[in-house]
Coordinates of C-alpha atoms in Angstrom, one line a residue:
Chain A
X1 CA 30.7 -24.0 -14.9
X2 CA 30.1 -23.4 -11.2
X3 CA 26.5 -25.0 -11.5
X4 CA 27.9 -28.4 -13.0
X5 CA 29.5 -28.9 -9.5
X6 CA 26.6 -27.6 -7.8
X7 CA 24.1 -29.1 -9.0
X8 CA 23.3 -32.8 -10.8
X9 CA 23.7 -32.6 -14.6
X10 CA 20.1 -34.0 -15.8
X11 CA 18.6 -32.0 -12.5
X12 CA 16.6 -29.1 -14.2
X13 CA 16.7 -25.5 -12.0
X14 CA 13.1 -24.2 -11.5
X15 CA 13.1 -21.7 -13.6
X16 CA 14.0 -24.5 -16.7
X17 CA 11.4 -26.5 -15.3
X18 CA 8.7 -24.0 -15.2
X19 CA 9.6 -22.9 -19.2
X20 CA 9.3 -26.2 -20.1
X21 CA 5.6 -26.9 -18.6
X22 CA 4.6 -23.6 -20.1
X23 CA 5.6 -25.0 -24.0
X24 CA 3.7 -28.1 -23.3
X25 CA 1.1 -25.9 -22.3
X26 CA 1.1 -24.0 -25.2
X27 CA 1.4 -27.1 -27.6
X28 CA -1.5 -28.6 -26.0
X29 CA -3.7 -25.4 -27.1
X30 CA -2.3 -25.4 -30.3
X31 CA -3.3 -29.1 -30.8
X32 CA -6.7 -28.4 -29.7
X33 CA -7.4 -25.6 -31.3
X34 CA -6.0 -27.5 -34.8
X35 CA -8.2 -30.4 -34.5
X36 CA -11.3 -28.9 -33.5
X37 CA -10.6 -26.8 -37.0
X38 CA -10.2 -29.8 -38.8
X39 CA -13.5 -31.6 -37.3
X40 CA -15.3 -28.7 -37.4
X41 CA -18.1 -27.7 -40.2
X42 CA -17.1 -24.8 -41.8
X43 CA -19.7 -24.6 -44.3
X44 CA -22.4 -25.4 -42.2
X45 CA -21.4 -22.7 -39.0
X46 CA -21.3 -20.0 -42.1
X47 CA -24.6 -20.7 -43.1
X48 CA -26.0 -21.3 -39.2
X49 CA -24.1 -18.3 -37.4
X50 CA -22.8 -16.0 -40.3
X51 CA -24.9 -15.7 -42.8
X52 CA -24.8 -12.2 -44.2
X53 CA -28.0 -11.8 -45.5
X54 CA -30.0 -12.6 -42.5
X55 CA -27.6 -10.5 -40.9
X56 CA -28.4 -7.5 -43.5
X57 CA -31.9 -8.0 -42.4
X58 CA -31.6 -7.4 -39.1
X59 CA -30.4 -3.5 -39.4
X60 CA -31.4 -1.0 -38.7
X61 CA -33.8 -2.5 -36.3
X62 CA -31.5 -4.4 -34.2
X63 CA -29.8 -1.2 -33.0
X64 CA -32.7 1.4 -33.4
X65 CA -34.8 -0.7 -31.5
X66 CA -33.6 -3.7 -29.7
X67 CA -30.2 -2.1 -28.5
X68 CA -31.8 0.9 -27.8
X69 CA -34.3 -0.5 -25.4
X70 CA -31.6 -2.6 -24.0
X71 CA -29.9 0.2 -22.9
X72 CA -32.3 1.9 -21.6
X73 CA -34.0 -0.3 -19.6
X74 CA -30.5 -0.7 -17.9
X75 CA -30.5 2.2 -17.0
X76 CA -33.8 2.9 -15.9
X77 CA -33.3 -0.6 -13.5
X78 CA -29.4 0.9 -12.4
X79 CA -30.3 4.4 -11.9
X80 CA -33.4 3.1 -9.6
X81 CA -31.6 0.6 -7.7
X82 CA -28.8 2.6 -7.0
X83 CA -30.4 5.1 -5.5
X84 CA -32.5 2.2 -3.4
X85 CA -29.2 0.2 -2.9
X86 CA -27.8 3.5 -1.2
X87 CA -30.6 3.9 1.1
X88 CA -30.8 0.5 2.1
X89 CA -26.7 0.7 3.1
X90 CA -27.3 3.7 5.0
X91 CA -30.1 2.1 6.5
X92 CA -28.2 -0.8 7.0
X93 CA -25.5 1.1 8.8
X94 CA -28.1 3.3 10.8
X95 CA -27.5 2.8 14.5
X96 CA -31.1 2.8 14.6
X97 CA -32.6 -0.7 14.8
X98 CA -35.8 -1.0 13.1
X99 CA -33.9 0.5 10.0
X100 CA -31.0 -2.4 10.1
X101 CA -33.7 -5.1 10.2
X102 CA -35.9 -3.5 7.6
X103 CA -33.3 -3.3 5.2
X104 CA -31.2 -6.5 6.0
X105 CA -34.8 -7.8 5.3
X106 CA -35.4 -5.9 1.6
X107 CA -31.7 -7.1 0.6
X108 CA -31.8 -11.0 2.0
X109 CA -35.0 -11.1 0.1
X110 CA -34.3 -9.9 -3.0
X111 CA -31.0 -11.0 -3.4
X112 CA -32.0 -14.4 -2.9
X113 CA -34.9 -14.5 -5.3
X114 CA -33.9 -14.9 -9.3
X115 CA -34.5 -12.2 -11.1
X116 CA -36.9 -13.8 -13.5
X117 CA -39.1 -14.5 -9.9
X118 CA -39.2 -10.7 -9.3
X119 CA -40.4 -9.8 -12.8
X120 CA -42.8 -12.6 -13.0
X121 CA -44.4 -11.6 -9.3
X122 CA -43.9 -7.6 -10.3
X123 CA -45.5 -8.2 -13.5
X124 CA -48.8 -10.1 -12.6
X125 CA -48.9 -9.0 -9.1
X126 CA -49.0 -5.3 -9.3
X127 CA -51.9 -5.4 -11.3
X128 CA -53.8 -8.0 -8.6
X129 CA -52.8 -6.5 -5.9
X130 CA -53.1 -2.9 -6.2
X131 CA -55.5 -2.9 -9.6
X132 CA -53.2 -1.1 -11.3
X133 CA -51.7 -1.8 -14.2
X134 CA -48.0 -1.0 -15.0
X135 CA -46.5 -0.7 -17.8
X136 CA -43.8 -3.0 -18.6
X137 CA -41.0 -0.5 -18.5
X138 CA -42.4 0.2 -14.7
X139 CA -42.0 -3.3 -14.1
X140 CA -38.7 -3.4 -15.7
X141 CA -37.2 -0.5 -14.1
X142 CA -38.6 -1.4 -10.3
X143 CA -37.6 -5.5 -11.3
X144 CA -34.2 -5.1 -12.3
X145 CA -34.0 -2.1 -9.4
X146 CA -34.5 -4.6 -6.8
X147 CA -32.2 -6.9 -7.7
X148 CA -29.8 -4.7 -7.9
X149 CA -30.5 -2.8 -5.5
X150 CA -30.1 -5.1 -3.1
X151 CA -26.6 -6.3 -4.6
X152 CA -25.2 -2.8 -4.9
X153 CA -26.9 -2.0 -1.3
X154 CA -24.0 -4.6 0.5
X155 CA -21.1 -3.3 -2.2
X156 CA -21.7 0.4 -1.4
X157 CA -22.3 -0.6 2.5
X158 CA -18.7 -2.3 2.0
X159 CA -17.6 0.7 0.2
X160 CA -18.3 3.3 3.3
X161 CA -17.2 1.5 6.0
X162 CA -13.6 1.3 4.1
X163 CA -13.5 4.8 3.7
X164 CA -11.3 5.6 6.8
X165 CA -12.7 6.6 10.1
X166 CA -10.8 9.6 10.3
X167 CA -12.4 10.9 7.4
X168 CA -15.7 10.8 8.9
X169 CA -14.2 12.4 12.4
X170 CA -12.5 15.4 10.1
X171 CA -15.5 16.1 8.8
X172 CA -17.4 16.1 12.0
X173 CA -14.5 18.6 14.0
X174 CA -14.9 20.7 11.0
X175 CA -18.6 21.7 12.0
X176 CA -20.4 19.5 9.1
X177 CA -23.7 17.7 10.4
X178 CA -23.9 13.7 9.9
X179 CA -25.6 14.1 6.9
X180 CA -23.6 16.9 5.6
X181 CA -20.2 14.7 6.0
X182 CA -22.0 11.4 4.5
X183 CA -22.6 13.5 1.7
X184 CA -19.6 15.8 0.8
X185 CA -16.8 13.3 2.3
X186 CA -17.6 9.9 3.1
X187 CA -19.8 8.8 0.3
X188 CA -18.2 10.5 -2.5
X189 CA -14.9 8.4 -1.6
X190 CA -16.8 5.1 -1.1
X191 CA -18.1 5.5 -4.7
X192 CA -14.5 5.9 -5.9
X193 CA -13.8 2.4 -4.0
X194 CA -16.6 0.6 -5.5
X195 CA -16.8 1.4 -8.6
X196 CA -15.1 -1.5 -10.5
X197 CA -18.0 -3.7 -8.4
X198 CA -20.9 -1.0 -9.4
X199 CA -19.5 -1.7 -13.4
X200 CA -19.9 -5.3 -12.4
X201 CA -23.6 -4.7 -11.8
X202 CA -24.5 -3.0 -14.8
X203 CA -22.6 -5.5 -16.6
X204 CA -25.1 -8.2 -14.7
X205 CA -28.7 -5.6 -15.6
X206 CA -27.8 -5.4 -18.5
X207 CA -27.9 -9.3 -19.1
X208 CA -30.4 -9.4 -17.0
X209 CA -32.9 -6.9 -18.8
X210 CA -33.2 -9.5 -21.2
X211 CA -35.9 -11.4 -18.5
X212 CA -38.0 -9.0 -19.6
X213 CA -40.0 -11.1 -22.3
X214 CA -41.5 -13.1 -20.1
X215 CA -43.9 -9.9 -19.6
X216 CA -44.7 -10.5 -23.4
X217 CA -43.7 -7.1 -25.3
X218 CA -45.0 -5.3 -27.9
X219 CA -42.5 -5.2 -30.9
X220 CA -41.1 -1.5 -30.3
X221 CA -40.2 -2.8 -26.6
X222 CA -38.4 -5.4 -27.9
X223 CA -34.7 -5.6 -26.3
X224 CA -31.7 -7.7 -27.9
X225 CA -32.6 -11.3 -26.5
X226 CA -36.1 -10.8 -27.8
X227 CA -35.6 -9.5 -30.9
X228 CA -32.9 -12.2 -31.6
X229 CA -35.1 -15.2 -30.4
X230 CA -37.9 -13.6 -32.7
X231 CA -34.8 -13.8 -35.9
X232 CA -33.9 -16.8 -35.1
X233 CA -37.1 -18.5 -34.8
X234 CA -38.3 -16.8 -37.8
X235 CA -35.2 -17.6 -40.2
X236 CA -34.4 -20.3 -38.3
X237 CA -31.0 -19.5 -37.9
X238 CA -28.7 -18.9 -35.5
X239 CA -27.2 -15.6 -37.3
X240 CA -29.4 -13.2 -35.3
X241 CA -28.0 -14.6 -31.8
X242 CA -24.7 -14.0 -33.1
X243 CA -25.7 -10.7 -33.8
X244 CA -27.0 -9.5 -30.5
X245 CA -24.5 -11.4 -28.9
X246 CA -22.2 -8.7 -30.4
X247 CA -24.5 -5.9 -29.4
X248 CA -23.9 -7.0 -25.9
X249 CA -20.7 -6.9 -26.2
X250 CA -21.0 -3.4 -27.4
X251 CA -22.2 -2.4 -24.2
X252 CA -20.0 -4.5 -21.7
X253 CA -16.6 -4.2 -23.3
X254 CA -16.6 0.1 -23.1
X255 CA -17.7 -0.1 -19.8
X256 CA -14.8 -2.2 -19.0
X257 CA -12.3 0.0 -20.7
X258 CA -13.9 3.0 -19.0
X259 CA -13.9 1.3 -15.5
X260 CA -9.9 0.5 -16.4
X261 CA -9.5 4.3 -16.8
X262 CA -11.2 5.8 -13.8
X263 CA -9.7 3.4 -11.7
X264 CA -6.1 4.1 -13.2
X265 CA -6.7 8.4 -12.3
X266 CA -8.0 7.9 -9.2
X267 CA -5.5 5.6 -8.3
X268 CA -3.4 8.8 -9.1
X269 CA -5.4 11.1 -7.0
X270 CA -5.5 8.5 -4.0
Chain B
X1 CA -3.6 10.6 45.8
X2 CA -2.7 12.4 42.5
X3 CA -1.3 15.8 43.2
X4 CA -3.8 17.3 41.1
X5 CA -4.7 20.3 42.5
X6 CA -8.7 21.6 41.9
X7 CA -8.8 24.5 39.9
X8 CA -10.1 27.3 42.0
X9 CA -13.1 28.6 41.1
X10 CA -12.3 32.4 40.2
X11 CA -9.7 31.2 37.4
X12 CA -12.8 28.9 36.0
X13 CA -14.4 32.0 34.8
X14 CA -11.8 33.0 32.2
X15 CA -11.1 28.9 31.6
X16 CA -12.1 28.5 27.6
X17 CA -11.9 24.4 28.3
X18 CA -13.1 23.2 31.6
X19 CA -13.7 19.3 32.1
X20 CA -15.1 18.7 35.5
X21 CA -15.0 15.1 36.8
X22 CA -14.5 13.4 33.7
X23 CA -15.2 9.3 33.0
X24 CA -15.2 7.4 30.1
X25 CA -15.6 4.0 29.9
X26 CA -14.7 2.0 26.2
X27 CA -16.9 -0.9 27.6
X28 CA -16.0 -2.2 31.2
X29 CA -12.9 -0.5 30.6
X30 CA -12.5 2.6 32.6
X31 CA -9.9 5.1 30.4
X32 CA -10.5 8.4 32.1
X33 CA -11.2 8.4 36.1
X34 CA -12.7 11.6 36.8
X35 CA -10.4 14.1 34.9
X36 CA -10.4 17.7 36.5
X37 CA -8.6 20.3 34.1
X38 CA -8.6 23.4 32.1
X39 CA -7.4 25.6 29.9
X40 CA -7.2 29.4 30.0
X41 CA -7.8 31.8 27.2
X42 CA -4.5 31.5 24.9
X43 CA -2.7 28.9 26.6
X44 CA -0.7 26.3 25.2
X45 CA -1.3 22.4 27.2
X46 CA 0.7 20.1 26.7
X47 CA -0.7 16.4 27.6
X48 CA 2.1 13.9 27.9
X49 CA 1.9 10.5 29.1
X50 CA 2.8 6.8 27.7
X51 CA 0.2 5.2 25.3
X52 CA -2.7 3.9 26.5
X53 CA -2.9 6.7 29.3
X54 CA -6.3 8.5 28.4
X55 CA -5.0 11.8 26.5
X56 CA -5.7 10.8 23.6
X57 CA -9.3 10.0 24.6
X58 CA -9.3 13.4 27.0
X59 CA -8.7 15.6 24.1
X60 CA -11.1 13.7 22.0
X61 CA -13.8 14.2 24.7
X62 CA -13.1 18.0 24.5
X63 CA -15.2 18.0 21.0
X64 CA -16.9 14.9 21.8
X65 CA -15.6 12.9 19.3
X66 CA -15.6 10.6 22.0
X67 CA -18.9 10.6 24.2
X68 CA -18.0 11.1 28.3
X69 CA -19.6 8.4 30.5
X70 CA -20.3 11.2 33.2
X71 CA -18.8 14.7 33.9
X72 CA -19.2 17.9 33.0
X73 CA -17.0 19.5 29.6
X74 CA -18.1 23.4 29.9
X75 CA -16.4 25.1 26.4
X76 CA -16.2 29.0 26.5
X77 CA -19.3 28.5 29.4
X78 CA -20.9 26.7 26.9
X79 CA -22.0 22.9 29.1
X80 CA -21.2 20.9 25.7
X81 CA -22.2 17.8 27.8
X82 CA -25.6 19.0 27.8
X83 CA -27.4 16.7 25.9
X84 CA -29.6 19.8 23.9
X85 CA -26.2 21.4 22.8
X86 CA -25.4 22.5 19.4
X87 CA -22.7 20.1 18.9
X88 CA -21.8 20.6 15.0
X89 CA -21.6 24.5 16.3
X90 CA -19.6 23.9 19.1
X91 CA -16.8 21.8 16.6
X92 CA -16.7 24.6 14.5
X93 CA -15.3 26.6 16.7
X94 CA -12.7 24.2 17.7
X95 CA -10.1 23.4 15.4
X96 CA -8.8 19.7 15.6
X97 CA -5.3 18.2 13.9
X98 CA -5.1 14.3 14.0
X99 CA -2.5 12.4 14.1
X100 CA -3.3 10.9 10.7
X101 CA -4.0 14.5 8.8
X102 CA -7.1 13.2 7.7
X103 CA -7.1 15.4 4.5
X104 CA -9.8 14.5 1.9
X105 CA -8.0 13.2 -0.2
X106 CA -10.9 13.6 -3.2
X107 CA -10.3 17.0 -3.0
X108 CA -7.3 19.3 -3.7
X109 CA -5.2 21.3 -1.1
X110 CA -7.5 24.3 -1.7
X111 CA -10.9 22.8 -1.8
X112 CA -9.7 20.8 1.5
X113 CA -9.9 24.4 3.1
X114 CA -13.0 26.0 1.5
X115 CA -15.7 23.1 1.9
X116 CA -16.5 23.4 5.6
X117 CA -15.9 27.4 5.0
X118 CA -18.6 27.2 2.4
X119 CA -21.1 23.8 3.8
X120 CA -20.6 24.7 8.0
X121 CA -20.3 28.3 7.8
X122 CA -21.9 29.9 4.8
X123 CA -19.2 31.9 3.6
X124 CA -19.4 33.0 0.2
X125 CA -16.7 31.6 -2.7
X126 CA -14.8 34.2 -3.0
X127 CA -14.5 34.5 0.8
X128 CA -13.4 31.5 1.2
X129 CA -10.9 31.3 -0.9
X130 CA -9.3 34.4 0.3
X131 CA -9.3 33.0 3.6
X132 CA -8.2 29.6 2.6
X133 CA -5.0 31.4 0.7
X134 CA -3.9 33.2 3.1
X135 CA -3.6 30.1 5.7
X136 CA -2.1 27.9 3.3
X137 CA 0.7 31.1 2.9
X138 CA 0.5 31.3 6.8
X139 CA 1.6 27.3 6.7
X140 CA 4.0 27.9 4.0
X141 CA 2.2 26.0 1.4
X142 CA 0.8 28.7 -1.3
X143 CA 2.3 26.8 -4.2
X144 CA 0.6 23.9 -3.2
X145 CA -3.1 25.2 -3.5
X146 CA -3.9 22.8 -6.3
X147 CA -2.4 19.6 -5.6
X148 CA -4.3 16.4 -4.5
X149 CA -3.0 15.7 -0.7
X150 CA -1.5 12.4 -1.9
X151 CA 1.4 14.2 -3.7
X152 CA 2.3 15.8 -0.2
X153 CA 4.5 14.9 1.9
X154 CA 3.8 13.8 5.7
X155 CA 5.3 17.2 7.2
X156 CA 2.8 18.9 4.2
X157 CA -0.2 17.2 4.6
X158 CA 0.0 17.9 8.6
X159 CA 0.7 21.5 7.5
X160 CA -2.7 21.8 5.5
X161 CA -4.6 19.6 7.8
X162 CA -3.4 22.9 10.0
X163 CA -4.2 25.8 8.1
X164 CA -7.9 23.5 7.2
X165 CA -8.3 23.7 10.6
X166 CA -7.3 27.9 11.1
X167 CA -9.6 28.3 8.3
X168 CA -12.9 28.5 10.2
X169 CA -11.2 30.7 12.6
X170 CA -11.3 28.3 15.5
X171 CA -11.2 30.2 19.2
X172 CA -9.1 26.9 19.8
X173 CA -7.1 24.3 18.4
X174 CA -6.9 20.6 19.7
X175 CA -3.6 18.6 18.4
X176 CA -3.8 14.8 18.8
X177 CA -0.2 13.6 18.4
X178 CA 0.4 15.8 15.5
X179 CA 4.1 14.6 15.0
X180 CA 3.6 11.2 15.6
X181 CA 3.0 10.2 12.2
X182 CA 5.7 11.7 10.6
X183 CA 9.4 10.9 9.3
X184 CA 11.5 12.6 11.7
X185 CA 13.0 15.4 9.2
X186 CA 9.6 16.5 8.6
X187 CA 8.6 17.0 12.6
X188 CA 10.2 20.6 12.7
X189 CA 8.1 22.2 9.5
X190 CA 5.1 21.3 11.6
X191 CA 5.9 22.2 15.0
X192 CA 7.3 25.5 13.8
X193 CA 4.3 26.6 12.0
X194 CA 2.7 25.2 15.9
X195 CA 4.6 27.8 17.7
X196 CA 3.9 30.7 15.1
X197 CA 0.3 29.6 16.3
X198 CA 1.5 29.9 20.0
X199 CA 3.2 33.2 19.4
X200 CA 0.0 34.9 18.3
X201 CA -2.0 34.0 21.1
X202 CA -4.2 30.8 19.9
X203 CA -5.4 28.4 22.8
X204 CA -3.8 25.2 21.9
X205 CA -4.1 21.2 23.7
X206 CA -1.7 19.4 22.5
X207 CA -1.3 15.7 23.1
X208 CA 2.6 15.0 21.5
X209 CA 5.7 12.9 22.7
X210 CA 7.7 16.2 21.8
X211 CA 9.2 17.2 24.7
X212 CA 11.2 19.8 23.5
X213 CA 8.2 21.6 22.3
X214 CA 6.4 21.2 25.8
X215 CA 9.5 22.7 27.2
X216 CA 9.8 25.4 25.0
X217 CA 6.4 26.2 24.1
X218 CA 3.8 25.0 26.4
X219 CA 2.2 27.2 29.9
X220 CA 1.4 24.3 31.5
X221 CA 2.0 20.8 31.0
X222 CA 0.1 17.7 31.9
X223 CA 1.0 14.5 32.4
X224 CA -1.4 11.5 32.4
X225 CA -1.0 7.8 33.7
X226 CA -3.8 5.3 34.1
X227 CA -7.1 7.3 33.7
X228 CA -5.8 9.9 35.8
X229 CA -4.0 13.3 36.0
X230 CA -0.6 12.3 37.7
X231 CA 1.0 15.8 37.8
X232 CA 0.5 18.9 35.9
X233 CA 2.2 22.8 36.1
X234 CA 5.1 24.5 34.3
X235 CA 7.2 22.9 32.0
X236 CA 10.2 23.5 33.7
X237 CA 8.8 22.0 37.1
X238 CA 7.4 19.3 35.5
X239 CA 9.7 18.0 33.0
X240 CA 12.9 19.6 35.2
X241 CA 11.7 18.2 38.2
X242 CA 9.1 15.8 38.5
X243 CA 8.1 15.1 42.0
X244 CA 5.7 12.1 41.2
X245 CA 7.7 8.7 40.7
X246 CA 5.4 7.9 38.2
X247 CA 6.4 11.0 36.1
X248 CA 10.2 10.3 36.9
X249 CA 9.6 7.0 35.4
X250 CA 7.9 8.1 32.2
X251 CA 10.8 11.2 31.8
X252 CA 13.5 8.7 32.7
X253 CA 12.4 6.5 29.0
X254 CA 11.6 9.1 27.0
X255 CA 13.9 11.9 27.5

């Protein structure tokens, strides 16, 4: 063989090298994966995580209730902050000062605060300041807008300035007013760009609606984390956390896959 | 001195573009120096010049894509400079083709034709559409009517950005280096459907490295160095015998 001349016998090429790291790689997880299996429990995480009765229990509450107001507090707190996060970017991108500062303000704010923060000034401070008292799916929806808001004000500010220049100018030598070509040209393509980020952010609500016991619920508002802590502590077991945990995942992985397809046809209209 | 000569002030009247004393400054950079030109009712200008000479920014200016520093841009009469002028009205009268198409590329071929019909000027569907089919047929396109502009081709996508453009039945058409973006087999699609436009009477300013089509198309052409209008008149004067050294130059490299 030419390579016997070429190179050193016991010198392995790259590409040998590489294969080998990935086996020992790969043995390694095995090995882990066997002995935590063999230290592990197994009797003990059924009865703790899996039991099947608790589990039982739960239904049909934990979807007709708790999943329910999960989602829709989500949406309530997405559907207001988007709308707030797209007036703050075009106010962020107005060439008009006072509206730059006052929403630079709003999103450095808010995005700096934790959540829990917002709802915990939202909830009690509302009702001092102003004497009025909201309810909590107000507080909710305006909390969780906020904070988003503010995150999906600098993603959808990112997301019209990389729709092209030219797209903006078109518009304009076509006759459409500012607004006019914001709305029918520029924005509509600056969604398209950001919406894998926008999918990120309901993703983070929805985790984040879950901040909403600290305004103390009534037991139709429960969402998932408070109706599983409520389970748990009541059973005391650890089968209702696994439970909701799921739940969650009911709502995040779809949106994922959907994400994964709209990106994959506009990617064919682009 | 540029050999400019001022336009005379009878022939002003019929002039549909008329840019008195033009600046523009892109910071402390001056890019036009007091530009004088015109353009009659359906003439074709050609603007030639190397990069970086203003006519790009001059033809930008004419729609005020680009904001003039001072001067005076008077459209159809119309003083567009005038700072309580209907600008959005004004660019729909004007038909601009960029270098870069510029297609929405959200939208299909068809729809790319009927939303400023429908949005700008209030034209009904069914209008719309009508018009919008019949310049895609002008442009040689009908059997694209439905495709997203991504699955066009260079030469295509220039050819709808065109008949986008005819389809608000512009009094005039600006072309900013409509070639330059393009493989070189598709150039010829593009500039023939240019000269149909030229053949039927449309005003046109074109700002192109074609020469050929300035020779065979163009009234008057202009050429541009600096800031400043070096030399303009008829194709066959300027191109064929350029009497400013700086034109010479610029013909020597690119012809």
């Amino acid at each position: 063989m030419s390579s016997a001349t070429a190179v050193p016998a016991k010198r392995m090429s790259p590409r040998k090298r590489a294969a080998l790291v990935r086996y020992i790689q790969y043995a390694i997880l095995v090995l882990v994966v066997v002995v935590l299996a063999l230290i592990a429990d197994w009797g003990e995480i059924r009865r703790a995580f899996l039991d099947l009765d608790i589990a039982s229990q739960l239904f049909p509450d934990v979807i007709l209730i708790a999943l329910k107001n999960t989602i829709f507090y989500t949406a309530c707190g997405f559907a207001f902050g988007l709308a707030l996060g797209l007036v703050l970017a075009l106010m962020r991108l107005s060439s008009v000062g006072p509206y730059r500062w006052i929403s630079t303000g709003i999103i450095e704010l808010f995005r700096g605060l934790p959540a829990l923060v917002v709802f915990l000034v939202l909830g009690l401070g509302l009702s001092l300041a102003f004497g009025v008292s909201p309810s909590n799916l107000t507080i909710v929806t305006l909390a969780l807008g906020l904070v988003g808001g503010a995150y999906m004000a600098e993603t959808i500010r990112a997301g019209i300035q990389a729709v092209p220049k030219g797209q903006y100018e078109a518009a304009r030598t076509l006759g459409m007013t500012h607004t006019r070509a914001m709305v029918t040209i520029v924005i509509p393509q600056a969604f398209r760009i950001i919406l894998p980020p926008l999918t990120n952010e309901l993703i983070l609500l929805t985790k984040d609606s879950s901040l909403v016991y600290i305004l103390g619920l009534s037991l139709d508002e429960y969402e998932l984390t408070a109706f599983g802590r409520e389970n748990m502590n009541a059973n005391a077991n650890l089968t209702p956390m696994v439970t909701i945990a799921l739940c969650y995942l009911l709502i995040t992985v779809p949106l994922s896959i959907v994400v994964r397809r709209m990106e994959a046809k506009s990617g064919k209209a682009r | 001195m540029t050999q400019t000569e001022t336009t005379p002030a009878a022939e002003r009247g019929e002039a549909v573009i008329d840019v008195q004393n033009l600046h523009k400054y892109f910071g402390d950079n001056e890019v036009l120096k007091g530009i004088d030109f015109h353009i009659a009712r359906g003439e074709v200008v050609c603007v030639i010049g190397p990069s970086g000479s203003g006519k790009s920014t001059l033809l930008r200016c004419v729609n005020l894509l680009e904001e003039p520093t001072s001067g005076t841009i008077l459209v159809d009469g119309d003083e567009i400079t005038d700072p309580d002028a209907d600008v959005d009205a004004l660019r729909a009268r004007i038909g601009m083709v960029f270098q870069q198409f510029n297609l929405f590329p959200h939208m299909t071929v068809l729809r790319n034709l009927t939303v400023a019909q429908e949005k700008v000027l209030k034209r009904g569907k069914a209008e719309s559409l009508e018009i919008a089919r019949a310049n895609l047929e002008k442009v040689g396109l009908s059997d694209k009517a439905d495709a997203y502009p991504a699955h066009l081709s260079g030469g295509q996508q220039q050819r709808v950005a065109i008949a986008r453009a005819l389809s608000m039945n512009p009094d005039m058409m600006l072309f900013d280096e409509p070639t330059s973006a393009l493989d070189p087999e598709l150039v010829g699609d593009v500039l023939a459907v240019m000269k149909d436009l030229a053949a039927e009477g449309m005003t046109m300013m074109v700002v192109t490295h074609e020469m050929g089509f300035a020779r065979e198309v163009a009234d008057k052409v202009v050429f541009m160095d600096g800031g400043v209008i070096v030399e303009e008149g008829l194709p066959a004067d300027v191109l064929g015998n350029p009497q400013h050294e700086r034109t010479q130059a610029f013909l020597a490299r690119v012809l």
